[in-house]
Coordinates of C-alpha atoms (C1' of nucleotides) in Angstrom, one line a residue:
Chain A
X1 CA 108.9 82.5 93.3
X2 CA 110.6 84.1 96.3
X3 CA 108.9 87.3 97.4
X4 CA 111.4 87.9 100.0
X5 CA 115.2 87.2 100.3
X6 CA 117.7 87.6 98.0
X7 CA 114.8 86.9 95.1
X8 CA 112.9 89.8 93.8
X9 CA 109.6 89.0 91.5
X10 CA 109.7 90.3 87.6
X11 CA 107.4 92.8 88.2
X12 CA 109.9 93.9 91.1
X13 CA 112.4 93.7 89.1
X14 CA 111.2 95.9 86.1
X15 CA 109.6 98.4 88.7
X16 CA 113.6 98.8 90.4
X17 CA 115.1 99.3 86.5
X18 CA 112.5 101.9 85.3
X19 CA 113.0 104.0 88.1
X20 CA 116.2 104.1 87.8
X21 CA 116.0 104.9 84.2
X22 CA 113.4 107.7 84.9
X23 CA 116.6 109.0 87.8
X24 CA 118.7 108.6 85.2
X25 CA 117.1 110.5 82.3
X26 CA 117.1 107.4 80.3
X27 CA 113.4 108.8 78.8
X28 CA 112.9 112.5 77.8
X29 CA 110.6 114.1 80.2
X30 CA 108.5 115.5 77.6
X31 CA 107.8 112.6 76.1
X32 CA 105.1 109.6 77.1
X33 CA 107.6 106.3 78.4
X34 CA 107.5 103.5 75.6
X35 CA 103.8 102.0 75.6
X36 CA 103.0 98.6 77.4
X37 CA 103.1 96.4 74.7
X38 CA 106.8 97.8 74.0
X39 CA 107.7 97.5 77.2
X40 CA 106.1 94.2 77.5
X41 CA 108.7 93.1 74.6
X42 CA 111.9 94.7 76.0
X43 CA 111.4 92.8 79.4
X44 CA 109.9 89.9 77.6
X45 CA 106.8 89.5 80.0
X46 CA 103.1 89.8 80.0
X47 CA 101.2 92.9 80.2
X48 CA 99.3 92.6 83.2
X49 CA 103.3 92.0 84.9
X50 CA 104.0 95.1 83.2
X51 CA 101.3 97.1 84.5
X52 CA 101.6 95.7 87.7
X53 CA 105.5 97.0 87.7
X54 CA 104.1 100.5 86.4
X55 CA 101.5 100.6 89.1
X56 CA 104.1 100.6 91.6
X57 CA 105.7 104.0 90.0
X58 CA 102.3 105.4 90.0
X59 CA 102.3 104.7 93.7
X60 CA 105.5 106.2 94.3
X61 CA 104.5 109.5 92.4
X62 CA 107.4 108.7 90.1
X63 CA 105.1 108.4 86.7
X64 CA 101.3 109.5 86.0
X65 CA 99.1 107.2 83.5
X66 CA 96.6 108.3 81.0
X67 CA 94.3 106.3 79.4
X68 CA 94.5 106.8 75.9
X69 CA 97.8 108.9 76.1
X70 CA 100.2 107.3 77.9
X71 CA 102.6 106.7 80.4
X72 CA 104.3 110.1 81.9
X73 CA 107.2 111.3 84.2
X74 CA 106.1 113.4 87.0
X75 CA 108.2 116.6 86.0
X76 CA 108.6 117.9 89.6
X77 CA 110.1 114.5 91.2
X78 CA 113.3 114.9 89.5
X79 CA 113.6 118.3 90.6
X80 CA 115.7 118.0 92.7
X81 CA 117.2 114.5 91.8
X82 CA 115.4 112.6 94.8
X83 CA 112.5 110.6 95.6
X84 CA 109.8 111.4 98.2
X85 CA 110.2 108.4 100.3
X86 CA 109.7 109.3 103.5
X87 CA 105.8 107.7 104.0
X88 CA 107.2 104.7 102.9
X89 CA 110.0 104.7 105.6
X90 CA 109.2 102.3 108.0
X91 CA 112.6 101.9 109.3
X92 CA 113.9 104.0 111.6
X93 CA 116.7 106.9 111.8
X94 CA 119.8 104.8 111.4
X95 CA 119.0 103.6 108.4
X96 CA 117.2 106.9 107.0
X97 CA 120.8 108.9 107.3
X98 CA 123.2 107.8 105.2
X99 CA 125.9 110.8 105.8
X100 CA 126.1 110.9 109.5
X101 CA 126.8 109.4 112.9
X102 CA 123.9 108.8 114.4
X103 CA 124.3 108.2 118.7
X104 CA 122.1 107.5 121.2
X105 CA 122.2 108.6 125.0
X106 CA 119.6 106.0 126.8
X107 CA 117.4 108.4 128.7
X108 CA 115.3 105.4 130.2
X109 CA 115.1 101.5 129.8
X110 CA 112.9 99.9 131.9
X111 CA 110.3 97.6 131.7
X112 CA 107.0 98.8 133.4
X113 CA 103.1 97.1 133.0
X114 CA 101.3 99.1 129.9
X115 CA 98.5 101.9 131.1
X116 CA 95.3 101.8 128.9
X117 CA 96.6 104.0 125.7
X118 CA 99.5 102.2 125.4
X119 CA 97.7 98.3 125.7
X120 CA 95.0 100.0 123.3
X121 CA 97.7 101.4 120.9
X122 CA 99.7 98.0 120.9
X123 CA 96.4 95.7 121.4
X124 CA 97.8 94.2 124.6
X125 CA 95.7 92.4 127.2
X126 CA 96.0 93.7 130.8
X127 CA 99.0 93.6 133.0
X128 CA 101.3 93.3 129.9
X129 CA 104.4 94.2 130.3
X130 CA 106.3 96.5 128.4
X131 CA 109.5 98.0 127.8
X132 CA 109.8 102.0 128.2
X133 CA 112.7 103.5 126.7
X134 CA 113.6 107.0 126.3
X135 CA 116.6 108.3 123.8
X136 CA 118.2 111.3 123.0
X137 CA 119.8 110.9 119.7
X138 CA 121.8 113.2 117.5
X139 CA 123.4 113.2 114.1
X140 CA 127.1 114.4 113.8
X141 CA 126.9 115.6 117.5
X142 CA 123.7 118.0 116.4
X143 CA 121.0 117.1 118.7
X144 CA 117.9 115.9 116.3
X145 CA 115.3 114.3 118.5
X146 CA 113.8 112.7 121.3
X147 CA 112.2 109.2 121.3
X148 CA 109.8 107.9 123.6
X149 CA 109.2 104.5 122.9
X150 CA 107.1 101.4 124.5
X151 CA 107.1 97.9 122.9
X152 CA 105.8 94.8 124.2
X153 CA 108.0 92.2 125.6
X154 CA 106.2 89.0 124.5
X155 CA 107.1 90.3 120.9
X156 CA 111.0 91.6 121.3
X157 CA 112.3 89.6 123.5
X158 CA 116.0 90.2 124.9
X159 CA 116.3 94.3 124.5
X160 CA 119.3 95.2 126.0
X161 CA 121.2 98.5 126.4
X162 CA 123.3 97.3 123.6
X163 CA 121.2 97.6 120.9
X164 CA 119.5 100.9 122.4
X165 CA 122.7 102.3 121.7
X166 CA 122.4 101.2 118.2
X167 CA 118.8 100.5 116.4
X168 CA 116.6 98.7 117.9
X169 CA 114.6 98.3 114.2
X170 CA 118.1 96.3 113.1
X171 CA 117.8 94.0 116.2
X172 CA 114.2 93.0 115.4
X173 CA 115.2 92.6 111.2
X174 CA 118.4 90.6 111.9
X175 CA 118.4 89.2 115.2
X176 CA 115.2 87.9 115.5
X177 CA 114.6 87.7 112.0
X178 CA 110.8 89.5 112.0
X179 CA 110.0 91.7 109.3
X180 CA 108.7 94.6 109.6
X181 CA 105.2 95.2 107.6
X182 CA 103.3 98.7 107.7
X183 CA 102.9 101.6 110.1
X184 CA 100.7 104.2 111.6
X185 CA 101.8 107.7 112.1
X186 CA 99.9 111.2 113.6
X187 CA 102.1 113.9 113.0
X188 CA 101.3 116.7 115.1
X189 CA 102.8 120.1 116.1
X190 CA 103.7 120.9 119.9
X191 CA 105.5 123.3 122.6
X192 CA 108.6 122.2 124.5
X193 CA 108.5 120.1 127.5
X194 CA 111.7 119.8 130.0
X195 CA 113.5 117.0 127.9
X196 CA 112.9 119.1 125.3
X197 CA 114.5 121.8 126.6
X198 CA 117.6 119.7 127.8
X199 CA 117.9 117.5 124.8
X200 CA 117.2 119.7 121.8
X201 CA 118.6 123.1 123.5
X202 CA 114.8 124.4 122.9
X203 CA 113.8 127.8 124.1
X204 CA 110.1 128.2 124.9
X205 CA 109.3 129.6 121.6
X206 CA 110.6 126.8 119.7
X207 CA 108.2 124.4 118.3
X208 CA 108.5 120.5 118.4
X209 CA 107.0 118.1 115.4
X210 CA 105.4 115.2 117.0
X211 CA 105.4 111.8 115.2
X212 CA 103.3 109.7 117.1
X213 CA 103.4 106.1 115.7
X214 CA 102.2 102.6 115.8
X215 CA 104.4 99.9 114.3
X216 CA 103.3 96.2 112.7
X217 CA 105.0 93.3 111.5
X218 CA 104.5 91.6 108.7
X219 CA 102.2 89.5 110.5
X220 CA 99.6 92.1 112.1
X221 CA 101.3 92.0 115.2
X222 CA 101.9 95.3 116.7
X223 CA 105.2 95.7 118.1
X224 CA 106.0 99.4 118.6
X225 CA 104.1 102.4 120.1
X226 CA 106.8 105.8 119.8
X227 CA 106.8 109.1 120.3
X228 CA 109.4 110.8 118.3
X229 CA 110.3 114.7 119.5
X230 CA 111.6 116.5 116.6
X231 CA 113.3 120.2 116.6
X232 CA 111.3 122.6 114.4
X233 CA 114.5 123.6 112.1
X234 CA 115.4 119.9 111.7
X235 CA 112.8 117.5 110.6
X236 CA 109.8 117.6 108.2
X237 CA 108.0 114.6 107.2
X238 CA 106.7 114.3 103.8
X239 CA 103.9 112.2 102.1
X240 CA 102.6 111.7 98.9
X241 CA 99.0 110.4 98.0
X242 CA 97.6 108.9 94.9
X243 CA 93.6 108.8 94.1
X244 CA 92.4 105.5 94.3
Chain B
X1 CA 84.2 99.5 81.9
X2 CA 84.4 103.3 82.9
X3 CA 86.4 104.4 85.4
X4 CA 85.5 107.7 86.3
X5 CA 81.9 108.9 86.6
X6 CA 79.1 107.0 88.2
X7 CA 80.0 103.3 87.0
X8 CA 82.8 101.8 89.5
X9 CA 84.7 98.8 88.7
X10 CA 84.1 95.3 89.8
X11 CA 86.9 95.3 92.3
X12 CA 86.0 98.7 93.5
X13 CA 82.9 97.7 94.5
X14 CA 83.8 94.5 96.1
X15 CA 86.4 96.9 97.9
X16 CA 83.7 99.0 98.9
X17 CA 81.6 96.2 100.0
X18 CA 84.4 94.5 101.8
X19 CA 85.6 97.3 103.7
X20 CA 81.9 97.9 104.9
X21 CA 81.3 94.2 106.1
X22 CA 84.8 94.9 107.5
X23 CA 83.6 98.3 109.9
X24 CA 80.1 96.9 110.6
X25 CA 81.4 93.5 112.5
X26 CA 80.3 91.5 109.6
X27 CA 83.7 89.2 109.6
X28 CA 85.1 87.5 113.5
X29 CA 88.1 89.1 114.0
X30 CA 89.7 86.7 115.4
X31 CA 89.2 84.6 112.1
X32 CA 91.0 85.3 109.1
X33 CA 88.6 86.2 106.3
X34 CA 86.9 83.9 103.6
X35 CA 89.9 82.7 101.5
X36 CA 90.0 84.2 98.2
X37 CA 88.5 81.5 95.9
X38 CA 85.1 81.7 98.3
X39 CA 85.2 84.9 97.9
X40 CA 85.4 84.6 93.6
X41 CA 82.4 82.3 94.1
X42 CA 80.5 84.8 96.4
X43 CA 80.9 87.9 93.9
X44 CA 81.4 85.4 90.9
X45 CA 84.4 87.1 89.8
X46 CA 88.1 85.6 88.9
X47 CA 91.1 85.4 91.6
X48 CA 92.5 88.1 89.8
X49 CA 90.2 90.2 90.7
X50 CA 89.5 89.5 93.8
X51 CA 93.0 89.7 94.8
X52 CA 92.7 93.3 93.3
X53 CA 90.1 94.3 95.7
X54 CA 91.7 92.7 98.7
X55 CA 94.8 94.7 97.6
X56 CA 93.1 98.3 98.1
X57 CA 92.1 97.0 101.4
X58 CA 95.8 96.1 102.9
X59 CA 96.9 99.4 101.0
X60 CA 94.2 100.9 103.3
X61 CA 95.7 99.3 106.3
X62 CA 92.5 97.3 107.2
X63 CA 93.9 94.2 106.5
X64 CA 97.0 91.9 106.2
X65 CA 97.7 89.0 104.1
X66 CA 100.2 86.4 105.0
X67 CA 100.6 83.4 102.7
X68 CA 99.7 80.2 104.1
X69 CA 97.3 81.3 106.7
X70 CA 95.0 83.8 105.2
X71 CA 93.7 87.6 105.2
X72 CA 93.3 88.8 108.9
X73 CA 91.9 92.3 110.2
X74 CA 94.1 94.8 111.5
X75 CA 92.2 95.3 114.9
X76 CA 93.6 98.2 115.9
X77 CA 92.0 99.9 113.0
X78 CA 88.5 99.6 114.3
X79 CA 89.5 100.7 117.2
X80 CA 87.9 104.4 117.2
X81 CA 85.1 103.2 114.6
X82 CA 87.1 105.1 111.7
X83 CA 89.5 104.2 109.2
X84 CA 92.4 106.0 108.4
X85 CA 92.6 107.9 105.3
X86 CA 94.1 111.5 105.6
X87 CA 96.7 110.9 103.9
X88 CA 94.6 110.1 100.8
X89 CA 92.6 113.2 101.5
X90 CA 93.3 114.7 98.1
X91 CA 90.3 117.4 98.5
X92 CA 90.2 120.3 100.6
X93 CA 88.7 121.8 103.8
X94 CA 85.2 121.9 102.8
X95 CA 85.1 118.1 101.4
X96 CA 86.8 116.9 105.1
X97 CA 84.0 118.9 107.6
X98 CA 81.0 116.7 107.6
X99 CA 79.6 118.7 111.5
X100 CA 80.4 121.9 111.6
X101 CA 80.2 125.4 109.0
X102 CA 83.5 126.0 107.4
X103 CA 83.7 130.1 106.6
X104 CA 86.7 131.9 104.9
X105 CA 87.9 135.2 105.3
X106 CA 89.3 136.3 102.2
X107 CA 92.8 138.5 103.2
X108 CA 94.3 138.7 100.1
X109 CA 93.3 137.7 96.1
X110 CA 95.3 138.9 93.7
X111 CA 97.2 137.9 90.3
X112 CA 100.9 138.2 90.1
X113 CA 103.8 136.7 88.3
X114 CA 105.1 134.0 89.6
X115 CA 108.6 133.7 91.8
X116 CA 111.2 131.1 91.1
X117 CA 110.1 128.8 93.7
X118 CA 106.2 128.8 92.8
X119 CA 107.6 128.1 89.2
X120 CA 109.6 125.5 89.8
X121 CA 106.9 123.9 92.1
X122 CA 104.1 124.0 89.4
X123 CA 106.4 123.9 87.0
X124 CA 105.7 127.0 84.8
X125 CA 107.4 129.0 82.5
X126 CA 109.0 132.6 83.2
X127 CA 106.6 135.4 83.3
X128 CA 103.4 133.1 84.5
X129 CA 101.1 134.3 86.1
X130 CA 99.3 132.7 89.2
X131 CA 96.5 133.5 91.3
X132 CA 97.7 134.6 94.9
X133 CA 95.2 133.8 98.2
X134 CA 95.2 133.8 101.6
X135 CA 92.4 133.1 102.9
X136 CA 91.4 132.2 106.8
X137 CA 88.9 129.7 107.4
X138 CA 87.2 128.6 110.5
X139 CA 85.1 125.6 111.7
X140 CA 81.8 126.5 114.0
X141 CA 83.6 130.1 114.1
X142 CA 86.9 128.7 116.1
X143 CA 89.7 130.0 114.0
X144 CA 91.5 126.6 112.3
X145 CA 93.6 127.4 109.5
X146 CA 95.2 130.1 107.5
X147 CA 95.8 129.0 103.6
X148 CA 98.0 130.8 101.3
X149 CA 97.5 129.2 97.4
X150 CA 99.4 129.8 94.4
X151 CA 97.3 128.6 91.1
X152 CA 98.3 129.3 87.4
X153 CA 95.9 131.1 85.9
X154 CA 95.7 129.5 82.8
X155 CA 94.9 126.1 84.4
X156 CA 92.2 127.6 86.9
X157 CA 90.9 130.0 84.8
X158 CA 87.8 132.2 85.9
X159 CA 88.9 131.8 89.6
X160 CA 86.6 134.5 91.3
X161 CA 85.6 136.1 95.0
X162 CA 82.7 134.0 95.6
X163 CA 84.3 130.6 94.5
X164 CA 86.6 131.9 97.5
X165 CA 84.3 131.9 100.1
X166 CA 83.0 128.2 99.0
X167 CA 85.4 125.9 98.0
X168 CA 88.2 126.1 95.4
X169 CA 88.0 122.3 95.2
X170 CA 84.4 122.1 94.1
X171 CA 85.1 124.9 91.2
X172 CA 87.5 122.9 90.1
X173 CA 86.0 119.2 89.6
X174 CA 82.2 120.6 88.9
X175 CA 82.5 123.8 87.3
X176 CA 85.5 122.9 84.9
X177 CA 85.1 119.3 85.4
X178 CA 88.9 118.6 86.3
X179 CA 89.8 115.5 88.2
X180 CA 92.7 115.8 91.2
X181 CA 94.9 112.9 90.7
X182 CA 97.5 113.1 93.5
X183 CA 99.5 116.0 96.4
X184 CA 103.0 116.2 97.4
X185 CA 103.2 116.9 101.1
X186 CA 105.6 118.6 103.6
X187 CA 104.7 118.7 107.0
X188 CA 106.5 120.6 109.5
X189 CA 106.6 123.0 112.7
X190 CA 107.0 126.5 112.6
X191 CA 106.9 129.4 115.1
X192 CA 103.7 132.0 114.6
X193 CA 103.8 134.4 111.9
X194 CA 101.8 137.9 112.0
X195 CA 99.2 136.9 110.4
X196 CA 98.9 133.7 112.4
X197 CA 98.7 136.0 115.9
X198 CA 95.8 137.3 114.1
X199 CA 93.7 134.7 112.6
X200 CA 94.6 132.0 114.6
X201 CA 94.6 133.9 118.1
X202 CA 98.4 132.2 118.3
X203 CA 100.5 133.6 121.0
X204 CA 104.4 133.7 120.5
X205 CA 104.4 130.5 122.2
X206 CA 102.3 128.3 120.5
X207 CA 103.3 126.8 117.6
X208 CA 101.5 126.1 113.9
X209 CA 101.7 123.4 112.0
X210 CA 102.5 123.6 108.2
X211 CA 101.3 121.8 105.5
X212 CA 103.1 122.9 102.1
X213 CA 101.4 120.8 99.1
X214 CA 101.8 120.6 95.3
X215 CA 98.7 119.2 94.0
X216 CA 98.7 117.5 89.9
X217 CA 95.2 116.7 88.2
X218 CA 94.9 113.5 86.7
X219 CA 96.9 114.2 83.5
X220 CA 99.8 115.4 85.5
X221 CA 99.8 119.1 85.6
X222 CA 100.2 120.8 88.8
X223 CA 97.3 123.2 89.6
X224 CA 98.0 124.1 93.0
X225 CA 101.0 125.3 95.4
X226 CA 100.1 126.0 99.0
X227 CA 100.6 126.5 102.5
X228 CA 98.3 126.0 105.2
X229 CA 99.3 127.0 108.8
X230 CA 96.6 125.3 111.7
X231 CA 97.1 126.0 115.2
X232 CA 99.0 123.6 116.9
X233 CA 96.0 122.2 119.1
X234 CA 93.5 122.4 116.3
X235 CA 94.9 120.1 113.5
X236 CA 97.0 116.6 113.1
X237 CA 97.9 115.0 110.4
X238 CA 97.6 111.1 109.8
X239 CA 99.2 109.0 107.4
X240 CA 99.2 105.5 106.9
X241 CA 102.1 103.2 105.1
X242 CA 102.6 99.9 103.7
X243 CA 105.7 98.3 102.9
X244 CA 105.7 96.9 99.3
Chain C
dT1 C1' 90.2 104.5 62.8
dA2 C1' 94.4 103.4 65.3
dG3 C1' 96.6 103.5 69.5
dT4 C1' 96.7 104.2 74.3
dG5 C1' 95.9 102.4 79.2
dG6 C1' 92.0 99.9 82.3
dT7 C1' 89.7 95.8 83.5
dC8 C1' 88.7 91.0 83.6
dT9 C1' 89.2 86.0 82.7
dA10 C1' 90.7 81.0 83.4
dG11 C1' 94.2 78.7 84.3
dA12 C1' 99.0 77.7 85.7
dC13 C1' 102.9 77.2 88.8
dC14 C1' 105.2 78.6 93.0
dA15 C1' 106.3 79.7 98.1
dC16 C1' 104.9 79.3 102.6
dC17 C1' 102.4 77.2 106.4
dG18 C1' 100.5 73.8 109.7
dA19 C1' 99.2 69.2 110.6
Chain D
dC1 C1' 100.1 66.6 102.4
dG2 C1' 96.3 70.2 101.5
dG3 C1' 95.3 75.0 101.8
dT4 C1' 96.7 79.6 101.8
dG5 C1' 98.2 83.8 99.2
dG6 C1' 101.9 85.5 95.3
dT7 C1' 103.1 85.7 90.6
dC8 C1' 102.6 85.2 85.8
dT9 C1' 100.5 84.2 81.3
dA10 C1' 97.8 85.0 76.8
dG11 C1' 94.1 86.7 75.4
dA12 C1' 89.8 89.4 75.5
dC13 C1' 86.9 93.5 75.6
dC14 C1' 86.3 98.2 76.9
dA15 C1' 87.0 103.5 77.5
dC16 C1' 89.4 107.4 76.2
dT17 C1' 92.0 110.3 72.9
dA18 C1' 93.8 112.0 68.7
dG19 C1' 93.7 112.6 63.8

DNA sequence: TAGTGGTCTAGACCACCGA
DNA sequence: CGGTGGTCTAGACCACTAG
C-alpha cells in the first residue's frame, strides 16, 4: 500500500469522501452521521479503518464524537462553506491563493555563513552556509507581505533567482523531489520597520503580524527558518485544537 | 477502560512515559528509538497500540517516523527544554501561569441578548441571551491581556462576580463538571483600542495582538466567544503542524 | 437492555530502506 | 535480503447514554 503518490490508503480514502459529504450536506446537521458499523458496511472495511478515517475529521474540527451518542457535524464549520485549514498549511503563499497573481520582487539573495539563532533554529553546525533571501510579494498588485527567509544550502541545493521569482516550496516538492513534513510557527504582533514602510506602504501606526517559522521535511531535516511580515488589514492566521 | 477521569489509557500512558524518557535524555538522539515491537515487549502491549502512542508523539512534534529506518527525535524540540503545545492550550489564563499571580479587573459583567455575529458564532437562537465580560488581567501586576467573553447563559449558568476574579475555566470543568473539547482560533494584528490605552498602557503606536476563539465542550456545543487583546511585547502565540 | 463510540489484541500483508 | 514503519482485519471487551 502506497502512502504517497498517486495511491491514497482506504482510510484516506473514506476520510476525503465524508468530508466532502459533510461540505456537501449529504448528512442533516441535526442528526448523528450513520454509526460505525454502518459505515463500516457502505465502504466495506473494518472498523478500526473506519475510525481511523473518522479520527482524521475529528482532527480537522470537521465532526465531534460521543461515546454512546454518536458521530456529529460541527455546526459552525459549514458556516461559512469553508474549512479551517490554515494550521495545516505547510505550503507556502502560492499555493494558499487560488484567485490571484501572486509576484515576487527579490529584495536579497545571497548566500552568507548562519549566526547562532539561525544554526540553532535550523540545527546547523558552525560555519554553515546559508542562503538569505528577502521578498516583497503581492497579490493582484496589492502589496501583502514581506519574507525574510534563510535555508541551508547543503539541503536545497541550486536556488536561483528563478524560482525566487516563483515558489521556492514548488522547487523543493518537484525539483528535488523532497517532501515537505511538519512545521513550527510563533505568531507574534509587531511595529513597522523601514521595509515595512517601503513594501507594505505602512504608516507608523500600522501593525505587522509576525509569523516566525521553522520548516521540516519529511525526514526531520530542517530546511527553512522565515520570517514572514504581514499588513495588519490583510492576513490572520487561524488554528484549531482538539483535546487529546 | 475509562477515558476521562483519573484512569488513562494504555497508550496514553506509554505516551506519557515516552515523552518523559524523551525530555529527560533517556533516548541518544542521534539514534533512532527502540523499534516498535521492542517497545510492545517492554510495555507488553500489541503493535497497535504502541503505534497509537508513538502517533500522539509525532502529532506533538517530538518525533518523526520514516519507514525503513525508524522513529527519530526532532532535536530542535529540546532545544529550550520545553515542548510546544500552545496551540493545544484549550484552558485559559490561569491554567497557563505556573510563576507569577494572575489578577482580573472586572470592567464590565452584564447579560444581554445576543447580536447576529455572537449567534451565529455559538450558534444560538434569536433572542439568547449571553453573559457579556471584559475583564483585564495581569501577571505579577504588569498589565497582559484584556478579555472580552460572550457565554450563553443557559450553558454557563450561575456565572457570578467572584468566579470572575478566579477563573471561568475552573467553574466550568469543577463546579458544573463540563469537559472543553476543542477552540477555533483567529489570530491577528490590530491597532490599540481605548480601552487597550488604558489597561494595557498601549500608546498609539504599539500594536495588540488579537486572539478571537470559539470554544465547543466535548459534546459539541459552543460555550464560549471571545476576544483577547495582549500587548504586542507581552504575548506570542505558538502552533505546531503535521502534515497528514 | 440495546446501541453508541473507545480501546485493545494477534496476526497479516505491504512499501520502503540499506546492505 | 532482513528490518523498519504503514495499513488492515475480525473479533473482543469496556464505558457511556438513553429508554
Amino acid at each position: 500500500m502506497k502512502n504517497c503518490g498517486d495511491t491514497l490508503s482506504k482510510y484516506q480514502l473514506i476520510a476525503n469522501e465524508m468530508r466532502a459529504r459533510i461540505n456537501q450536506g449529504v448528512y442533516d446537521e441535526s442528526e448523528p452521521l450513520p454509526d460505525e458499523m454502518t459505515l463500516c458496511e457502505e465502504f466495506q472495511v473494518s472498523r478500526m479503518t473506519m475510525k481511523k478515517a473518522l479520527e482524521q475529521l475529528v482532527l480537522d474540527g470537521l465532526v465531534y464524537r460521543k461515546r454512546g451518542h454518536g458521530t456529529f457535524i460541527m455546526k459552525s464549520n459549514l458556516q461559512d462553506g469553508r474549512l479551517n485549514l490554515a494550521n495545516r498549511n505547510l505550503k507556502g503563499l502560492t499555493a494558499s491563493v487560488k484567485n490571484g497573481k501572486v509576484e515576487s520582487t527579490v529584495v536579497c539573495f545571497e548566500i552568507v555563513f548562519a549566526d547562532e539563532t539561525i544554526r540553532h533554529n535550523l540545527d546547523l553546525p558552525e560555519d554553515s552556509l546559508v542562503y538569505k533571501i528577502i521578498r516583497a510579494r503581492s497579490i493582484n498588485g496589492e502589496p501583502y507581505v514581506v519574507e525574510y527567509t534563510y535555508m541551508p544550502v547543503t539541503v536545497i541545493p541550486g536556488l536561483n533567482q528563478a524560482v525566487l521569482y516563483d515558489s521556492i516550496y514548488t522547487y523543493i516538492e518537484q525539483s528535488l523531489e523532497l517532501t515537505i513534513g511538519s512545521a513550527r510557527k510563533i505568531i507574534r504582533a509587531d511595529k513597522p520597520n523601514e521595509l515595512d514602510k517601503k513594501y507594505l506602504n505602512c504608516q507608523d501606526t500600522d501593525p505587522v503580524l509576525e509569523v516566525e517559522q521553522v520548516g521540516y521535511l519529511h525526514n526531520g531535516i530542517a530546511f527553512e527558518y522565515s520570517f514572514s511580515r504581514h499588513r495588519f488589514d490583510k492576513f490572520e492566521f487561524t488554528s484549531f485544537s482538539v483535546r487529546r
